[in-house]
Structure formats: C-alpha cells, structure tokens
mmCIF file of C-alpha atoms and ligand atoms in Angstrom:
data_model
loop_
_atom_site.group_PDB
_atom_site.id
_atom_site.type_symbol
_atom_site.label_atom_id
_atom_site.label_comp_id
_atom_site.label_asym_id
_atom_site.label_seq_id
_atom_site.Cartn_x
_atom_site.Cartn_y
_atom_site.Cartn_z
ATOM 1 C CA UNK A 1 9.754 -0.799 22.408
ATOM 2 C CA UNK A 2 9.786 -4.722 21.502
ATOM 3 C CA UNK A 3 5.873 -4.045 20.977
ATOM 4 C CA UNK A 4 6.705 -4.005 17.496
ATOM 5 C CA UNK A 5 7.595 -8.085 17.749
ATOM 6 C CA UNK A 6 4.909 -9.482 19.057
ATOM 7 C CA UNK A 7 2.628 -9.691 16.507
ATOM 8 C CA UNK A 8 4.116 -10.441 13.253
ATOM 9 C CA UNK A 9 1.423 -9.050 10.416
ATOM 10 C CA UNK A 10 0.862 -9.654 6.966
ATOM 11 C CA UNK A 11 -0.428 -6.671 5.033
ATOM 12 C CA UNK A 12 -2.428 -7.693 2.003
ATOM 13 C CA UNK A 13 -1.091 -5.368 -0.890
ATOM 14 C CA UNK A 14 -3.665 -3.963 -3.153
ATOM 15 C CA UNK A 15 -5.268 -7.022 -1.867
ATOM 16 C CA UNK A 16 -4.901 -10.640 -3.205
ATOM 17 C CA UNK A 17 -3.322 -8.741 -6.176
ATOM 18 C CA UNK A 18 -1.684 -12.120 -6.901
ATOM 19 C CA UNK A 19 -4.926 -13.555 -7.726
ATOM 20 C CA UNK A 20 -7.280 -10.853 -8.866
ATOM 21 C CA UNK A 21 -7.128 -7.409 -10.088
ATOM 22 C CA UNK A 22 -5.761 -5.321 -7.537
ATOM 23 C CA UNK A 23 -7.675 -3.059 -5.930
ATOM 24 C CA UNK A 24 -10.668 -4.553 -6.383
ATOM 25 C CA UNK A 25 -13.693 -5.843 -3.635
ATOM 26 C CA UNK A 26 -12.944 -9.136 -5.155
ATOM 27 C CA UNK A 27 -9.393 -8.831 -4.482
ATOM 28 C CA UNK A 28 -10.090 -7.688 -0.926
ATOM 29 C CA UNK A 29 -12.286 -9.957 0.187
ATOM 30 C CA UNK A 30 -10.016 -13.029 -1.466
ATOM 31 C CA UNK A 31 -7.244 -11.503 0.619
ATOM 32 C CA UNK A 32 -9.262 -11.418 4.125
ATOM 33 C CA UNK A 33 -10.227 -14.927 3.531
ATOM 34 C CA UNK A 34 -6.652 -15.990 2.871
ATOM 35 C CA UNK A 35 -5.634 -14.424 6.457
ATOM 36 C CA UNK A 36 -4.217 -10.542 5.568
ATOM 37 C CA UNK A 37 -3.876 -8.963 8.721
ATOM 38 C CA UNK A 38 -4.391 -5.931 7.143
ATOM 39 C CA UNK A 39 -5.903 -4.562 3.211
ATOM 40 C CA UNK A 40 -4.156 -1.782 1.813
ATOM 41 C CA UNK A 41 -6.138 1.010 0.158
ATOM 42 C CA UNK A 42 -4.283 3.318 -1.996
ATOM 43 C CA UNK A 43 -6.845 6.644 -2.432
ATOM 44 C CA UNK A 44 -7.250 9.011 -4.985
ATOM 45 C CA UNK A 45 -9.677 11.628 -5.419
ATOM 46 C CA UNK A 46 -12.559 11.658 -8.282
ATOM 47 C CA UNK A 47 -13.157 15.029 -9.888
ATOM 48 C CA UNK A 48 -16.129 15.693 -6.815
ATOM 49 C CA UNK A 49 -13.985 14.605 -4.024
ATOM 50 C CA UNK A 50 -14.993 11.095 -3.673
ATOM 51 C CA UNK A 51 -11.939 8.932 -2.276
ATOM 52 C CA UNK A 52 -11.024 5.689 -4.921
ATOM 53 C CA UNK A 53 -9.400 2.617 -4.152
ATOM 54 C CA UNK A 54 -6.825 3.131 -7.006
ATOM 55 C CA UNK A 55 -2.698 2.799 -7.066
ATOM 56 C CA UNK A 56 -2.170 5.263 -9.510
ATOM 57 C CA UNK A 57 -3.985 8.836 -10.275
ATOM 58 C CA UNK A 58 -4.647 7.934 -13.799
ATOM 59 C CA UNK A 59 -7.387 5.213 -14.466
ATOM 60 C CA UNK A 60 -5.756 3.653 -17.695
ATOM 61 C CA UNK A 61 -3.457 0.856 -16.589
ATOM 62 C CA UNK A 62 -6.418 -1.102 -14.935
ATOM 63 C CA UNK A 63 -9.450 0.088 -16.760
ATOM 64 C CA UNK A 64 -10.617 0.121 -20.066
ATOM 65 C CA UNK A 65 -11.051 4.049 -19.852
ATOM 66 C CA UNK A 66 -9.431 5.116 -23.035
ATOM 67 C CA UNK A 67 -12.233 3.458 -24.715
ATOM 68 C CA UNK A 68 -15.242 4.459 -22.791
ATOM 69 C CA UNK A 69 -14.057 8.203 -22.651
ATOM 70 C CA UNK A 70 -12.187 9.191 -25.827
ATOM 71 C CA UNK A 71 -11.035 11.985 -25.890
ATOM 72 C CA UNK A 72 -11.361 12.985 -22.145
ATOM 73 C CA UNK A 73 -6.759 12.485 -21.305
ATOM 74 C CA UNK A 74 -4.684 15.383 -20.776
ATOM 75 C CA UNK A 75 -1.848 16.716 -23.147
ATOM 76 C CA UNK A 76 -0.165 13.834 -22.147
ATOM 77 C CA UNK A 77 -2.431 10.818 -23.446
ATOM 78 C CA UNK A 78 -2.931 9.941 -19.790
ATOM 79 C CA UNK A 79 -6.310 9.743 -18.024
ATOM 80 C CA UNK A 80 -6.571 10.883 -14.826
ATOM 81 C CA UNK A 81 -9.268 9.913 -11.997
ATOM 82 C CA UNK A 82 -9.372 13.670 -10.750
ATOM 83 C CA UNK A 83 -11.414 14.610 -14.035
ATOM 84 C CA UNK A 84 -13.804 12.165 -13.823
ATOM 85 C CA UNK A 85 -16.881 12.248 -11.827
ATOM 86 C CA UNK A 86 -17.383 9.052 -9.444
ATOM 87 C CA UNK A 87 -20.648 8.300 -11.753
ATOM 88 C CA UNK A 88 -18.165 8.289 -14.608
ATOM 89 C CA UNK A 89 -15.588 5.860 -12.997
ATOM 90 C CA UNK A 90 -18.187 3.208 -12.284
ATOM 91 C CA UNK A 91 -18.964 2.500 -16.051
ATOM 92 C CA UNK A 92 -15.659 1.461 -16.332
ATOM 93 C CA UNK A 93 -14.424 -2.204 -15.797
ATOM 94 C CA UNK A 94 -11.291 -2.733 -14.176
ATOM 95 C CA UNK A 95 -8.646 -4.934 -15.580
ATOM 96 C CA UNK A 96 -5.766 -6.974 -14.912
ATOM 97 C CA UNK A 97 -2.759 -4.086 -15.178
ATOM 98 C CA UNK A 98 -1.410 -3.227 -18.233
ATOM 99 C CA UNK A 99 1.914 -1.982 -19.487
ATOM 100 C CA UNK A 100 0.747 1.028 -21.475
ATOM 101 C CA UNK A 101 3.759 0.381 -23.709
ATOM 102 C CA UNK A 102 3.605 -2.839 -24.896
ATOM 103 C CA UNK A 103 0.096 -3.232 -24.402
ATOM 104 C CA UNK A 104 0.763 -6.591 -22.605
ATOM 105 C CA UNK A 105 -0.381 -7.505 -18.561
ATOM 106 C CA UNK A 106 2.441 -6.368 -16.351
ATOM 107 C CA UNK A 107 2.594 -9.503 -14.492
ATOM 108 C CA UNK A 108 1.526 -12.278 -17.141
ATOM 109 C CA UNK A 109 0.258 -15.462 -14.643
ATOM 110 C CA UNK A 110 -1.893 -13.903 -13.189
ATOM 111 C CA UNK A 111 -5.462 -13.386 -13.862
ATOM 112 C CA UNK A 112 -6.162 -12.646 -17.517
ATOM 113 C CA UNK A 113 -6.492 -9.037 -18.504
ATOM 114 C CA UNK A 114 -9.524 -7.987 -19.897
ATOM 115 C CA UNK A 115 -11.730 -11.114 -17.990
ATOM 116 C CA UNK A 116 -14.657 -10.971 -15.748
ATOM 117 C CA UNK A 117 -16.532 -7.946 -14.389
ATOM 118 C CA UNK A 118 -15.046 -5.394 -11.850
ATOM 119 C CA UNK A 119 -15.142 -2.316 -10.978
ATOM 120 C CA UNK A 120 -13.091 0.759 -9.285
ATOM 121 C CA UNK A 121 -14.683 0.885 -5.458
ATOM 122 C CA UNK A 122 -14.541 4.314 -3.481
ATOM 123 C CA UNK A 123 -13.073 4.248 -0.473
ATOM 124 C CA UNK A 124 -16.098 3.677 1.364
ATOM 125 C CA UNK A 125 -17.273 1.033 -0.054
ATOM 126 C CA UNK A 126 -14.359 -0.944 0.579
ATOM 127 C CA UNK A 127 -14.893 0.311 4.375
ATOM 128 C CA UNK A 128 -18.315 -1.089 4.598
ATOM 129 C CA UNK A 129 -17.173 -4.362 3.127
ATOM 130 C CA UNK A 130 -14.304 -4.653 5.762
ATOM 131 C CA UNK A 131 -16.464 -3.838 8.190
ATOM 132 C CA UNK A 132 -19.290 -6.284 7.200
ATOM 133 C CA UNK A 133 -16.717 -8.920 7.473
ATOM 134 C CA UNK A 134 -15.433 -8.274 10.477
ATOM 135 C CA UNK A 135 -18.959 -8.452 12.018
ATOM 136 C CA UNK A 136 -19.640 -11.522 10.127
ATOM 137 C CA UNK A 137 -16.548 -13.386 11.035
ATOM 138 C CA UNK A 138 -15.911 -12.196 14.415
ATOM 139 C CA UNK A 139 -12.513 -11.287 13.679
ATOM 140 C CA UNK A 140 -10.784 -7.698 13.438
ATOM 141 C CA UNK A 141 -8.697 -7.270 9.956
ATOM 142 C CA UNK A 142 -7.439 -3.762 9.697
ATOM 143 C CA UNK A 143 -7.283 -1.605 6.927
ATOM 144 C CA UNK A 144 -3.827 0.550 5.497
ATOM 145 C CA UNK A 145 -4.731 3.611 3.588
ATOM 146 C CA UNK A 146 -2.262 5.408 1.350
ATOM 147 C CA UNK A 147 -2.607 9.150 0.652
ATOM 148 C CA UNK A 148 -1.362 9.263 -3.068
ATOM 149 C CA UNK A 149 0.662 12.229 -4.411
ATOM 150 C CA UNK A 150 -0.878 15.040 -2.088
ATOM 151 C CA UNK A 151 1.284 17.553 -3.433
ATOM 152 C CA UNK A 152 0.025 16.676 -6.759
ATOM 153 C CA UNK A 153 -3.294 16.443 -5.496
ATOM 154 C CA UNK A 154 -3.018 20.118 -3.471
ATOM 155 C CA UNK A 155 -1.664 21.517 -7.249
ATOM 156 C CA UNK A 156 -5.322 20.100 -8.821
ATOM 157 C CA UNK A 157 -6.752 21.722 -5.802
ATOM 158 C CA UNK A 158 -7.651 19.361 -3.713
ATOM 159 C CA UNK A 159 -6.871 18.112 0.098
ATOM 160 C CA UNK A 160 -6.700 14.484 -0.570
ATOM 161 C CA UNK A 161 -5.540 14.324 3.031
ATOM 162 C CA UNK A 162 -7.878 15.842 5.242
ATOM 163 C CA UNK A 163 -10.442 14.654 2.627
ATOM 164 C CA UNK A 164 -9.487 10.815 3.447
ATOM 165 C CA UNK A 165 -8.722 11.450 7.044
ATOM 166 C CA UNK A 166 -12.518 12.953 7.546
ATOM 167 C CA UNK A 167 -13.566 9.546 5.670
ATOM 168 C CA UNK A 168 -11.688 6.939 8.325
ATOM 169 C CA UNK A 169 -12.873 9.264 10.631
ATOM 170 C CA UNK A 170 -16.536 8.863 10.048
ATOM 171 C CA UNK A 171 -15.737 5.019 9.953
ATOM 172 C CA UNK A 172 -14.750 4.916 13.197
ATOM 173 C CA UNK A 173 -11.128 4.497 12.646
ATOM 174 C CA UNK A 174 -9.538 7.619 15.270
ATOM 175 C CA UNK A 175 -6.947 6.100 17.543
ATOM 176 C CA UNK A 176 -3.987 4.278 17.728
ATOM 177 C CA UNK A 177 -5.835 1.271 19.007
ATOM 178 C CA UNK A 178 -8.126 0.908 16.031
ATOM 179 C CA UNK A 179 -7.333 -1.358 13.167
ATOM 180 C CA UNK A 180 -5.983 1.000 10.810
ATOM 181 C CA UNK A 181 -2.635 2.796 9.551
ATOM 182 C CA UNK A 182 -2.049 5.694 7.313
ATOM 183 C CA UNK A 183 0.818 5.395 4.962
ATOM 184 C CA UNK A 184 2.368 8.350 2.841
ATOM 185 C CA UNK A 185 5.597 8.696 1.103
ATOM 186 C CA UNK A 186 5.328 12.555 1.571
ATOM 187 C CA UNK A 187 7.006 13.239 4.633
ATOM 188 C CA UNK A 188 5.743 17.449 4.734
ATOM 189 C CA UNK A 189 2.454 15.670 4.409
ATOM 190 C CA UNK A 190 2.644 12.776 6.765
ATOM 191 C CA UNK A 191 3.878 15.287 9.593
ATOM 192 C CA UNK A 192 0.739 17.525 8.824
ATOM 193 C CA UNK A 193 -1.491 14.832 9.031
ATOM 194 C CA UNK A 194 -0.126 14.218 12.672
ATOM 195 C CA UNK A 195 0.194 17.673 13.527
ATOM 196 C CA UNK A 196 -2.054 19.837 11.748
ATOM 197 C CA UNK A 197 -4.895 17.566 10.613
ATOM 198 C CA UNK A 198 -4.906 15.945 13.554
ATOM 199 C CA UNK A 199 -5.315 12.676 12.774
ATOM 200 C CA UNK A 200 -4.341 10.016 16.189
ATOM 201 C CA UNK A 201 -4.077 6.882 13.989
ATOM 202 C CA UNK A 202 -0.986 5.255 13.501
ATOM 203 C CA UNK A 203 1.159 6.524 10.772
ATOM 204 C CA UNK A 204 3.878 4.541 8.730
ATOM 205 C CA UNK A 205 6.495 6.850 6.647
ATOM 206 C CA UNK A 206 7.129 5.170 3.371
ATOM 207 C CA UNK A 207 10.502 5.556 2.026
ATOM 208 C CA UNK A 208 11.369 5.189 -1.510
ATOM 209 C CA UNK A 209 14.501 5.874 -3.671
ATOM 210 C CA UNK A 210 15.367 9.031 -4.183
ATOM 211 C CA UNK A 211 15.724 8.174 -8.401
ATOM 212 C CA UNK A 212 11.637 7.411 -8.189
ATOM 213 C CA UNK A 213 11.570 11.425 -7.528
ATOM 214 C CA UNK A 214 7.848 10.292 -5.539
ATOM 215 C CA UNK A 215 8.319 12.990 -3.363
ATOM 216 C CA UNK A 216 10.113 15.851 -2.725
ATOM 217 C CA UNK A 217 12.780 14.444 -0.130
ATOM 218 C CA UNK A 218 15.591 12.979 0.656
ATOM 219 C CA UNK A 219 15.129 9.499 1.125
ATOM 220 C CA UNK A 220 19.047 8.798 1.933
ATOM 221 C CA UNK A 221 18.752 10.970 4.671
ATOM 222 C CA UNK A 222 15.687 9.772 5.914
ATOM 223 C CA UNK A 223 17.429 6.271 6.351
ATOM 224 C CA UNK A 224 20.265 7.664 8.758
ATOM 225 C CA UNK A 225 19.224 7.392 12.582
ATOM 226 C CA UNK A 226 18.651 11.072 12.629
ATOM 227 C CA UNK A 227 16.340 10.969 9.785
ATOM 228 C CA UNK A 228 14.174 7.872 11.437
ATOM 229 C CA UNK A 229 14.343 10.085 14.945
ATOM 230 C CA UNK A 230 12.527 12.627 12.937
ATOM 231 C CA UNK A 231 10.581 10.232 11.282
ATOM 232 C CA UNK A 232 9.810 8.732 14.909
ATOM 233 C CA UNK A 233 8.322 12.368 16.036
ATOM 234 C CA UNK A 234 5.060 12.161 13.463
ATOM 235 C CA UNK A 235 4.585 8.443 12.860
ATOM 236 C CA UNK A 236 4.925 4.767 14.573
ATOM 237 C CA UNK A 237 6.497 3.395 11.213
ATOM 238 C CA UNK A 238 8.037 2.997 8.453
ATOM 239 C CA UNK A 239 7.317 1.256 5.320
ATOM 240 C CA UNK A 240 10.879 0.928 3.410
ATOM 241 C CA UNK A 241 11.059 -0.793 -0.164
ATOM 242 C CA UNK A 242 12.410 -4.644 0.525
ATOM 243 C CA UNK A 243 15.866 -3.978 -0.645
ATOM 244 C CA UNK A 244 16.518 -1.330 1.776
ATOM 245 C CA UNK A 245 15.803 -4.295 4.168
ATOM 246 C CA UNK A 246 17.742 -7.296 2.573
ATOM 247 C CA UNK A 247 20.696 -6.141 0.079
ATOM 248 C CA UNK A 248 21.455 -9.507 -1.027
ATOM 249 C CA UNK A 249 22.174 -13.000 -0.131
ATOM 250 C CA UNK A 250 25.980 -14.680 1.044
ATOM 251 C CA UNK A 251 27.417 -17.155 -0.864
ATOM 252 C CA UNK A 252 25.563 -19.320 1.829
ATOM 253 C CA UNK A 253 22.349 -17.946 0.835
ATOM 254 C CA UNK A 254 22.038 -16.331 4.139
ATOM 255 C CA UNK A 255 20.461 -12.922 4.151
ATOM 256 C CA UNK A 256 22.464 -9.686 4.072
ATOM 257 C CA UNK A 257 20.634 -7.686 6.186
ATOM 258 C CA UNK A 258 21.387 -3.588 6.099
ATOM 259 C CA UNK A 259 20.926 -1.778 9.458
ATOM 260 C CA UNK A 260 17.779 0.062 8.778
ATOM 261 C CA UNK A 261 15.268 -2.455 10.743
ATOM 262 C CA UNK A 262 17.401 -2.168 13.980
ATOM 263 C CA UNK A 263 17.869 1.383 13.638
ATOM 264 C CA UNK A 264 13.905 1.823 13.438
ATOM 265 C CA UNK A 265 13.324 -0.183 16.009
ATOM 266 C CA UNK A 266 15.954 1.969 18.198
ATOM 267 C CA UNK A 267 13.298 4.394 17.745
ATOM 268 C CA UNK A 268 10.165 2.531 18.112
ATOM 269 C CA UNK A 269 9.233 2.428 14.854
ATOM 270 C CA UNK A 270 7.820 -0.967 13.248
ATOM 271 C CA UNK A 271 9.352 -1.599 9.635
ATOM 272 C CA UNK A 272 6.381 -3.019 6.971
ATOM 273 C CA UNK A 273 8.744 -3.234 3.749
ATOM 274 C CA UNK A 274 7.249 -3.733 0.362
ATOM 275 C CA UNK A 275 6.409 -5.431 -2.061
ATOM 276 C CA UNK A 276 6.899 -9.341 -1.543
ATOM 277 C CA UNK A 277 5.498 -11.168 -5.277
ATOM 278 C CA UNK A 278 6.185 -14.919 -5.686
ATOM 279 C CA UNK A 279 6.392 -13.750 -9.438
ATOM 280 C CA UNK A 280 8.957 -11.053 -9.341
ATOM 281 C CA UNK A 281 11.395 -12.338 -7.001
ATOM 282 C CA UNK A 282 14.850 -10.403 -6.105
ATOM 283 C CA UNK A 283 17.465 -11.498 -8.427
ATOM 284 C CA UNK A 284 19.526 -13.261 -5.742
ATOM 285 C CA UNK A 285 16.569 -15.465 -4.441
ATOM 286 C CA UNK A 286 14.333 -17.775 -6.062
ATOM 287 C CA UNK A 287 12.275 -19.228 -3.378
ATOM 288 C CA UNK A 288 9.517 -17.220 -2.013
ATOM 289 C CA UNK A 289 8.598 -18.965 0.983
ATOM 290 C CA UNK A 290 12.417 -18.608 1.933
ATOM 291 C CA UNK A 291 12.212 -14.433 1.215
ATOM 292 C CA UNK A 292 9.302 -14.209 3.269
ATOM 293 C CA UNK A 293 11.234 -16.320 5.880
ATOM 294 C CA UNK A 294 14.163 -14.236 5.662
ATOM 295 C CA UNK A 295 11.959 -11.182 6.161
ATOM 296 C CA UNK A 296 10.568 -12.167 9.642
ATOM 297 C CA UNK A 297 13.146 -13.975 11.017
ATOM 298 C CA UNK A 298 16.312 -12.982 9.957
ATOM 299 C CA UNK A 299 15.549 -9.067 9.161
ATOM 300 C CA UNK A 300 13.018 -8.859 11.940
ATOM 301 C CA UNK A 301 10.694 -7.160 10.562
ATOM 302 C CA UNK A 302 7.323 -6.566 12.261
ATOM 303 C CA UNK A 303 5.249 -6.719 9.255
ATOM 304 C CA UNK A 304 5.046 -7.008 5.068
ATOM 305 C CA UNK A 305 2.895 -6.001 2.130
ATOM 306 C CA UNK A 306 2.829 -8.767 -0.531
ATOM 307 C CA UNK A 307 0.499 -9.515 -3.512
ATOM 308 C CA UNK A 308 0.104 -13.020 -1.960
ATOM 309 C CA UNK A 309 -1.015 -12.886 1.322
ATOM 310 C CA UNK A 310 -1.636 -16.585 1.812
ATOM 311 C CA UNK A 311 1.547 -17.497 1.431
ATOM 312 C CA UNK A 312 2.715 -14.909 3.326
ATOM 313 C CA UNK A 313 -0.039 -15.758 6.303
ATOM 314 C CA UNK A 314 1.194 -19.268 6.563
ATOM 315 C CA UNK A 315 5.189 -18.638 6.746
ATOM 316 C CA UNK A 316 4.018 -16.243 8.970
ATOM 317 C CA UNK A 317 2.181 -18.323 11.188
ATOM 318 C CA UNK A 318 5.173 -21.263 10.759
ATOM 319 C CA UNK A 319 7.457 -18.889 12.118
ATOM 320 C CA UNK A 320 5.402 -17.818 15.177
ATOM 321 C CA UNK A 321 5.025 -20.984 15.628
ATOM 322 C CA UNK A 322 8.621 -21.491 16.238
ATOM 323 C CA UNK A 323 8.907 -18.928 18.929
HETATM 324 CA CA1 LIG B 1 0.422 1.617 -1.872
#
C-alpha cells in the first residue's frame, strides 16, 4: 500500500504555466525540460470531435477569439470550443489568461498577455510531442489527462470520454503500468470510464468544493473514509484541492495537516493535490519552497500539480534526498 511513497512526483500543471501560456507545446516542453514527472492535459472537444489541450470549454480567456470570430458566442457572450471546427481554432493565437472582467492577465508576472505566437494544440499533438521527447531523451515523462465537464459535454452531444479514452488508447497508453493517469472531477463519469468504457489506466478522482457546483456530487462526503472506499473501487487516486490537504499553519509555522492524505492512503489511493503557484500563495504561508516542503514531507503526499514545476522538481528531489 506504501507504493504510493516511493516515488514522490511532480505533475507539471497546464505545463510550465508559470512561465508560458498554459496549455501550450511551448509550455509543455519548458515543463519536461525543467523535470515534470508528469504534463497535464485538460481536453475539450472541437465542434468535429477533435480532443484540445484547453482548461476551460470556452476559448476566450486565452485566445484572441472574440476578435477573429465576431459574432460566433452564445446568448451568453461566451465562446465555446465545441462550435468551432479544429481548422477554426488554429487561426487563433493563444494568450497569456485573461480576466474577462477587468480585461487584465489573471496572474500579472508572468509572461505578457498578448506576446509571441501560440497556438491551441489537440490532444494529439501534444501526444506526439511527449512521445518524441521521450525517445529523444531516453527518459519516460507521463502524461495526466483531464476529461472536462462530461456531463456538459454529453448535453452538447458528445462523449468526451470514450472520445479521449479511444485517443490514449491509440497512443499506446492502456495499462496501469504506462505513463499516464486520467483525472475527472465527475465521479458518475470517472466510475464509467473504469467500468463501462473500460479504460485499465490509472484513474485519480478530483475533489473540489461543493460551492464550485463542478459536478453534481457531494464532495463532503466524498472526503469521509466511506466516500474514499468508494472512491478506491474505480480509481488509484485522488486529486484533492491543497487546502483540503494543509488547513493552515501553527503559530510555529508548522503545517496543520487534515486527515484526508492518511485516510487515502488507508485505501491505497495516492493524493496529487492542486494547484501549488509561487505567485498565489495560501494566505498563511509566504515561502514557496517551504509549501512545497510541507506538501511532501509533512502531509505526505505522493505527488503535486504546480504551475512551476522546477521548483517543485528540485524540493522534490532535496527531500528524497533526505530519505
Ligand atoms: Ca486540470
């Protein structure tokens, strides 16, 4: 069951998002050089079925689609990927994110919105790049699909799951050995992707809070060692939001750590929280080298998605070090 421990892993979310727009090759491939253990690949579907590495399902926080395509967002100003053709997408240049609101970059140090050249890549063609690198550099860096919103996606009619499971599938990625896990925050959909797609690759449950309404579930409940021993009978993890790891700090600065990790573990689950930023630290710490420290050592956790992966790699490797 200790499994989980030996290898500590660093999970490279949206890629070097730190550095470069997220979700982009460029961010990816800055992210494997840094040491990720892992590139996370959140996938939504185009209007003919083609898998995009995107966050969200609409296209205008990180591309300049409201100018390209007046005219083409729904009743509610938004613009969605699913009514675009993949030919479409790729005239559009992807940007550093944007709050819609104030107009402004969400996270302003990091790379300038509205510089350089990139572009939204399908799912595949972030495959073949992972791929290409792992032949080139001898080494075996995994990737960590999401299935976005597949009840949202199933009301546009589409199976985003089976669609992206097929995909991995045809890339080789099948077992539990292979360098890949699928991540949902649907648990009716991450259960059917075990059991009724199929699919043998290693699944991590993501749990939200139940406010964020991201699914319909319980999240609270999912928490509880009943809920995880559910959890436990469809997936090998769980990927919990960082405060549902570490509430807080002591007076001492010593982390308060909630019971969550141990009571995964208790069911042989790993715990992968998110999202560690050196630019949007809790409110209790202000180092990040100490969170991420905290993280492994103190909450135990087997791995972490963070927007910095270098950092991450080397208190990472510090810390195994120790051992
Ligand atoms: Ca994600």
């Amino acid at each position: 069951m200790q499994e989980s421990n030996q290898r500590l892993i660093v999970i490279a979310h949206r890629g070097a998002s730190g550095y470069l727009p997220e979700h982009t090759l460029e961010a990816k491939a800055l992210a494997y050089a840094m040491g990720a253990d892992f590139l996370e690949q959140d996938c939504v579907l185009t209007a003919d079925d083609v898998p995009v590495v995107l966050h969200d399902v609409h296209l205008d926080t990180v591309t300049n689609v409201a100018s390209v395509y007046p005219g083409r967002h729904r009743d509610d100003g938004r613009f969605y990927a699913i009514d675009f053709m993949l030919a479409e997408i790729k005239t559009l240049r992807v940007t550093e994110r944007i709050n819609l609101k104030t107009g402004r970059q969400v996270f302003p140090g990091r790379f300038p919105a509205g510089q350089g050249r990139f572009e939204v890549p399908t799912l595949a063609e972030e495959i073949e790049m992972i791929q290409g690198l792992n032949r080139s550099s001898g080494k075996r860096i995994g990737i960590y699909p999401e299935i976005k919103q597949p009840a949202w996606h199933r009301a546009q009619g589409k199976d985003i799951s089976r669609i992206v499971v097929n995909a991995l599938h045809d890339y080789g990625y099948r077992s539990r050995e292979d360098a890949c896990f699928v991540q949902c925050f649907d648990p009716i959909e991450a259960r059917r992707i075990r059991e009724d797609l199929g699919c043998q690759l290693r699944i991590v449950q993501l749990i939200g809070e139940n406010s964020w309404k991201e699914a319909a579930s319980d999240y609270d409940a999912m928490r509880t060692s009943e809920g995880l021993r559910r959890v436990a009978e469809y997936a090998e993890g769980i990927g919990p939001a960082l405060p549902q790891v570490i509430s807080g700090v002591t007076v001492d600065r010593a982390a308060i750590v909630t019971p969550l990790v141990a009571a995964a573990h208790e069911q042989g689950l790993v715990v992968h929280p998110y999202t560690l930023r050196a630019d949007d630290l809790p409110k209790w710490c202000n180092d990040f080298d100490s969170l991420l420290r905290m993280c492994y050592v103190d909450a135990n956790v087997d791995g972490l998605f963070t927007d910095f992966p270098d950092r991450a790699a080397r208190v990472r490797d510090a810390v195994v070090g120790e051992r």
